[in-house]
Amino acid sequence: MKQKISIPIKKSDVPEKAGGSAKYIADIEFEGMLYAKTLRSDRPRARINSIKIPELPEGYYIVDKNDIPGKNRVKMIIDDQPFFAEDVVNYIGEPILLVVGPDKEKVFEIVYKIKVYYEDIEPIFTIEEAEKEKKNPIYGDDNCFAEYEFKKGEPEKAFATLSYIVEDEYSTDYQEHIYLEPQGVVGIYENGKVTVYGAMQCPYYVKNALLQAFGWDENRIRVVQTTTGGAFGGKEEYPSLIAGHAAFAAVKTGKPVQLVFDRNEDIEVTTKRHPSSIKFKTALDENNRIIAMDVDIKIDAGANAGLSDVVLQRSMFSATGVYNIPNIRVRGKALATNKVPSGAFRGFGAPQVFFAIEMHMYHIADKVGMEPIDFKTKHILMRGDTTSTGGLLRSEVKLPEIIDTIDKMSQYREKYEKFKKKRDGLKGIGFSLFFHGCGFTGSGEKDLIKAKVKLKKKKNDKVEILVSNVDMGQGAQTALRKIVSYSLDKPIEHIIYENPDTDRVPDSGPTVASRTVMIVGGLLEKAARKLKERWNEAPELEIVERYKQPEYIRWDQKKFKGDAYPEYSWGANVVEVEIDPVTYEIKVLGIWGVYDVGVAIDEKMLRGQIEGGIIQGLGFATIEVMNIKDGKIQQDTITDYIIPTSKDFPKIEIKLIDNPYEYGPFGAKCAGELPFVGAAPALASAVQYALNVPIRKIPVTPELLLSYVNLINKPQNSKELRECLTTEHVPPLRDPEVSGTEIAELKETS
Ligand code: MOS
């Protein structure tokens, strides 16, 4: 049954953004504004011996570590990241100092004239090197920012008694956000108070970072979000660093200071998705049921810890996918390397492991001679089952309906059979199942965030939403106004929402982890219902609502036991591909998605989120290639780092399955990250099916596919092949009526 609130309305930021009148940070002029440019390390790892600065013209300044009144550390989980490098640099692009002045070109000129004298230190570039290097670690004594392990059941016993064991290994690479608007901030210092304006997801993260950096009183720091052109996690932690830069410069010069990146700089120095390496060991019984799974996850954190600790946790809690596995051991490490720090990115560690677990399930299905869809369905979690951390699934899990629906929409089974028997060209179809844990991991919401929202009824009967959550294009503004409008029974035009300003809004937490609708929207719904009751009490009213954790949640943060998330959203994807037999380019012929996000707050906006998420996920799986060579990013422009557009893929067919969540506003759960998660494994499965080679690595570029096929085609390469493809795969999938000669040969030789 469709809920009334799901009926689409006009997205409120569209006219400004589509019409070009929206003002982004680079569009805002402040009187007497100076421009800042960052001098950065061009070494991956080195000691700074000295810095030679040319004589500065009048009105030009250098801002560096000596201009920080408080602590030279960006406030994060572990405070290891300096605003400006001290005696060592740990990645190419690490900020050393700023040049600030009235003429942009002159500022750039001065930056190029500064000479830094380095003494190089042996760098650490890979996860393997990071694990091995103990003599001269980047961080701590083992290069490890975070290391965890958790268990369910008795995995050791299961592995000791069962003989059918499948081992598998996967890897994923960098992904860059490519939000439309590069990073930017303006710092202002007036009457003893610092204000920072800028594109960001988390105004209070920025404020707290500035408080620590300045060591000042709370009322001397103010942060204002400006219209933000996309973020995807990329403006979660990074703005805290540059807000500091602009603020230090403003205090030193007494003038507004603008620090806005161009695209090239943005790609080179801002956070990216963590590369990962994921190993599985899975034990099955004689009925081909999985009894135990051992998962070992390593993520490449880059030079600073950032949010890697929690990214790793989300990876680990997603490690066994949507499957009910009684005995589990999951280990995880976030390792330090001399590369740009990895950070938050849509899905926050989950997409890497969902690619891996979904491919692993497919590979096991091949080995036991089952169709992947049947093998997966046989293992799905249902209501009453426990998650990998032992949390109880209390709500209905609608996976059977989701699987059924997507099969009918995409004709998955039919095509799977058809492609198996006879194909014209190299066609394949792939299928993925996935969830997303809604909101913060573990007890973060209760212990760290303690969200607070405010609703203000004004004399003119309009109601203002006061929260610290931002609209970054995802539609938060429209969604939150809609929730308040429906709860209050007032027209949407009467509900006001302005870009958050920490001097005006309470800390309702960061705009991350799909918590904005479920948590903040939930609090606003409560506040609005209270306001409705009290509406006639006075011409002006203020209602404050604070987060209270639902009673049912049990979580042990030390043992990783219990409800890692308050609730889960679920989904399935099918992707159909055709592979060019000469160039190995992948053409996507069809994309389907079925989702349970509780209830859609606005169906059209949700569909927009889903389409964007899938396409971004398919980019991650195919054409978005980023290599770092000797610490230097090779694809540092959008000419080299290609992202997909809506023209690269056919129309996506989407169905939503309503499943109202008791504690979410109007039954809503989480939606923003979920559609990203399932795209890569569905595509990789389709490619695997088409080519009959195991896919254990994304992005699946034509070069990668060609190298696999070449390896398989040359019998003299069989040892190399075994190493490259790590397990003896090649399933008994289809009869030999395969057109495309390489593939026919492939079957023979293997
Ligand atoms: Mo995010 S990746 O929780 O913005």
Coordinates of N, CA, C and O in Angstrom, one line a residue, residues 97-151:
L97 N 51.9 24.9 4.2 CA 51.6 26.3 4.6 C 50.7 26.9 3.6 O 50.4 26.3 2.5
L98 N 50.1 28.1 3.9 CA 49.3 28.8 2.9 C 50.0 30.1 2.5 O 50.7 30.7 3.3
V99 N 49.8 30.5 1.3 CA 50.2 31.9 0.9 C 48.8 32.6 0.7 O 47.9 32.1 0.1
V100 N 48.8 33.8 1.3 CA 47.5 34.5 1.3 C 47.7 35.9 0.8 O 48.7 36.6 1.2
G101 N 46.8 36.4 -0.1 CA 47.0 37.8 -0.6 C 45.9 38.2 -1.5 O 45.0 37.4 -1.8
P102 N 45.9 39.5 -1.9 CA 44.7 40.0 -2.6 C 44.6 39.6 -4.1 O 43.6 39.6 -4.7
D103 N 45.8 39.3 -4.7 CA 45.8 38.9 -6.1 C 46.1 37.4 -6.3 O 47.2 37.0 -5.9
K104 N 45.1 36.7 -6.8 CA 45.2 35.3 -6.9 C 46.4 34.8 -7.7 O 47.2 33.9 -7.2
E105 N 46.7 35.5 -8.8 CA 47.8 35.0 -9.6 C 49.2 35.2 -8.9 O 50.1 34.4 -9.0
K106 N 49.2 36.4 -8.2 CA 50.4 36.7 -7.4 C 50.6 35.6 -6.3 O 51.8 35.1 -6.1
V107 N 49.5 35.2 -5.7 CA 49.6 34.2 -4.6 C 50.1 32.9 -5.2 O 51.0 32.3 -4.6
F108 N 49.6 32.5 -6.4 CA 50.1 31.3 -7.0 C 51.6 31.4 -7.3 O 52.4 30.5 -7.1
E109 N 52.0 32.5 -7.8 CA 53.4 32.8 -8.2 C 54.3 32.6 -6.9 O 55.3 31.9 -7.0
I110 N 53.9 33.2 -5.8 CA 54.7 33.0 -4.6 C 54.8 31.6 -4.2 O 55.9 31.1 -3.8
V111 N 53.7 30.9 -4.3 CA 53.7 29.4 -3.9 C 54.7 28.7 -4.7 O 55.5 27.9 -4.2
Y112 N 54.8 29.0 -6.0 CA 55.7 28.2 -6.9 C 57.2 28.6 -6.6 O 58.1 27.9 -6.9
K113 N 57.4 29.8 -6.0 CA 58.7 30.2 -5.7 C 59.3 29.7 -4.4 O 60.5 29.8 -4.1
I114 N 58.4 29.2 -3.5 CA 58.9 28.7 -2.2 C 59.6 27.4 -2.4 O 59.2 26.5 -3.2
K115 N 60.7 27.2 -1.7 CA 61.5 26.0 -1.9 C 61.5 25.2 -0.6 O 61.9 25.8 0.5
V116 N 61.1 24.0 -0.7 CA 61.2 23.1 0.5 C 62.3 22.1 0.4 O 62.5 21.5 -0.7
Y117 N 63.2 22.1 1.4 CA 64.3 21.1 1.4 C 63.9 19.9 2.2 O 63.7 20.0 3.4
Y118 N 63.9 18.7 1.5 CA 63.4 17.5 2.1 C 64.6 16.5 2.3 O 65.6 16.6 1.6
E119 N 64.4 15.6 3.2 CA 65.2 14.4 3.3 C 64.2 13.2 3.2 O 63.4 13.0 4.1
D120 N 64.3 12.5 2.1 CA 63.3 11.5 1.8 C 63.4 10.3 2.8 O 64.5 10.0 3.3
I121 N 62.3 9.7 3.2 CA 62.2 8.5 4.0 C 61.6 7.5 3.2 O 60.7 7.7 2.3
E122 N 62.0 6.2 3.3 CA 61.4 5.1 2.6 C 59.9 5.0 2.8 O 59.4 4.9 3.9
P123 N 59.2 5.2 1.7 CA 57.7 5.3 1.8 C 57.1 3.9 1.9 O 57.7 2.9 1.5
I124 N 55.8 3.8 2.4 CA 55.0 2.6 2.4 C 53.8 2.8 1.5 O 53.1 3.8 1.8
F125 N 53.6 2.0 0.5 CA 52.6 2.3 -0.4 C 51.4 1.3 -0.4 O 50.3 1.7 -0.8
T126 N 51.6 0.1 0.0 CA 50.6 -0.9 -0.1 C 50.2 -1.4 1.2 O 50.9 -1.3 2.2
I127 N 49.0 -2.1 1.2 CA 48.5 -2.8 2.4 C 49.6 -3.8 2.9 O 49.8 -3.9 4.1
E128 N 50.1 -4.5 2.0 CA 51.1 -5.6 2.4 C 52.4 -4.9 3.0 O 52.8 -5.4 4.0
E129 N 52.9 -3.9 2.3 CA 54.0 -3.2 2.9 C 53.7 -2.6 4.3 O 54.6 -2.7 5.2
A130 N 52.5 -2.1 4.4 CA 52.2 -1.5 5.7 C 52.2 -2.5 6.8 O 52.6 -2.3 7.9
E131 N 51.7 -3.8 6.5 CA 51.7 -4.8 7.5 C 53.1 -5.3 7.8 O 53.3 -5.7 9.0
K132 N 54.0 -5.3 6.8 CA 55.3 -5.9 7.1 C 56.2 -4.9 7.8 O 57.0 -5.3 8.6
E133 N 56.1 -3.6 7.5 CA 57.0 -2.6 8.0 C 56.9 -2.4 9.5 O 55.9 -1.8 9.9
K134 N 57.8 -2.8 10.2 CA 57.8 -2.6 11.7 C 58.8 -1.6 12.2 O 58.7 -1.0 13.2
K135 N 59.9 -1.5 11.4 CA 61.1 -0.7 11.8 C 60.7 0.8 11.8 O 61.0 1.5 12.8
N136 N 60.0 1.2 10.8 CA 59.8 2.7 10.6 C 58.3 3.0 10.3 O 58.0 3.4 9.2
P137 N 57.4 2.6 11.2 CA 56.0 2.7 10.8 C 55.6 4.2 10.7 O 56.2 5.1 11.2
I138 N 54.5 4.4 9.9 CA 53.9 5.7 9.8 C 53.1 6.1 11.0 O 53.1 7.2 11.5
Y139 N 52.4 5.0 11.5 CA 51.6 5.3 12.7 C 51.8 4.2 13.8 O 51.8 3.0 13.4
G140 N 51.9 4.6 15.0 CA 52.0 3.6 16.1 C 53.2 2.7 15.9 O 54.2 3.1 15.3
D141 N 53.2 1.4 16.4 CA 54.3 0.6 16.1 C 54.0 -0.5 15.1 O 54.8 -1.3 14.8
D142 N 52.8 -0.5 14.5 CA 52.4 -1.5 13.5 C 51.7 -0.9 12.3 O 51.1 -1.7 11.5
N143 N 51.7 0.4 12.1 CA 51.0 1.0 11.0 C 49.5 0.8 10.9 O 48.9 0.8 9.9
C144 N 48.9 0.5 12.1 CA 47.5 0.1 12.1 C 46.7 1.1 12.9 O 46.9 1.3 14.0
F145 N 45.8 1.8 12.2 CA 44.9 2.8 12.8 C 43.8 2.1 13.6 O 43.3 2.7 14.6
A146 N 43.4 1.0 13.2 CA 42.4 0.3 13.9 C 42.5 -1.2 13.6 O 42.8 -1.6 12.5
E147 N 42.2 -2.0 14.6 CA 42.2 -3.5 14.4 C 41.2 -4.1 15.3 O 41.1 -3.8 16.5
Y148 N 40.3 -4.9 14.7 CA 39.2 -5.5 15.4 C 39.0 -7.0 15.0 O 39.4 -7.4 14.0
E149 N 38.3 -7.7 15.9 CA 37.9 -9.0 15.6 C 36.6 -9.3 16.4 O 36.5 -8.9 17.5
F150 N 35.7 -10.0 15.7 CA 34.5 -10.5 16.5 C 34.1 -11.8 16.0 O 34.5 -12.2 14.9
K151 N 33.3 -12.5 16.8 CA 32.9 -13.9 16.5 C 31.5 -14.1 16.8 O 30.9 -13.4 17.6

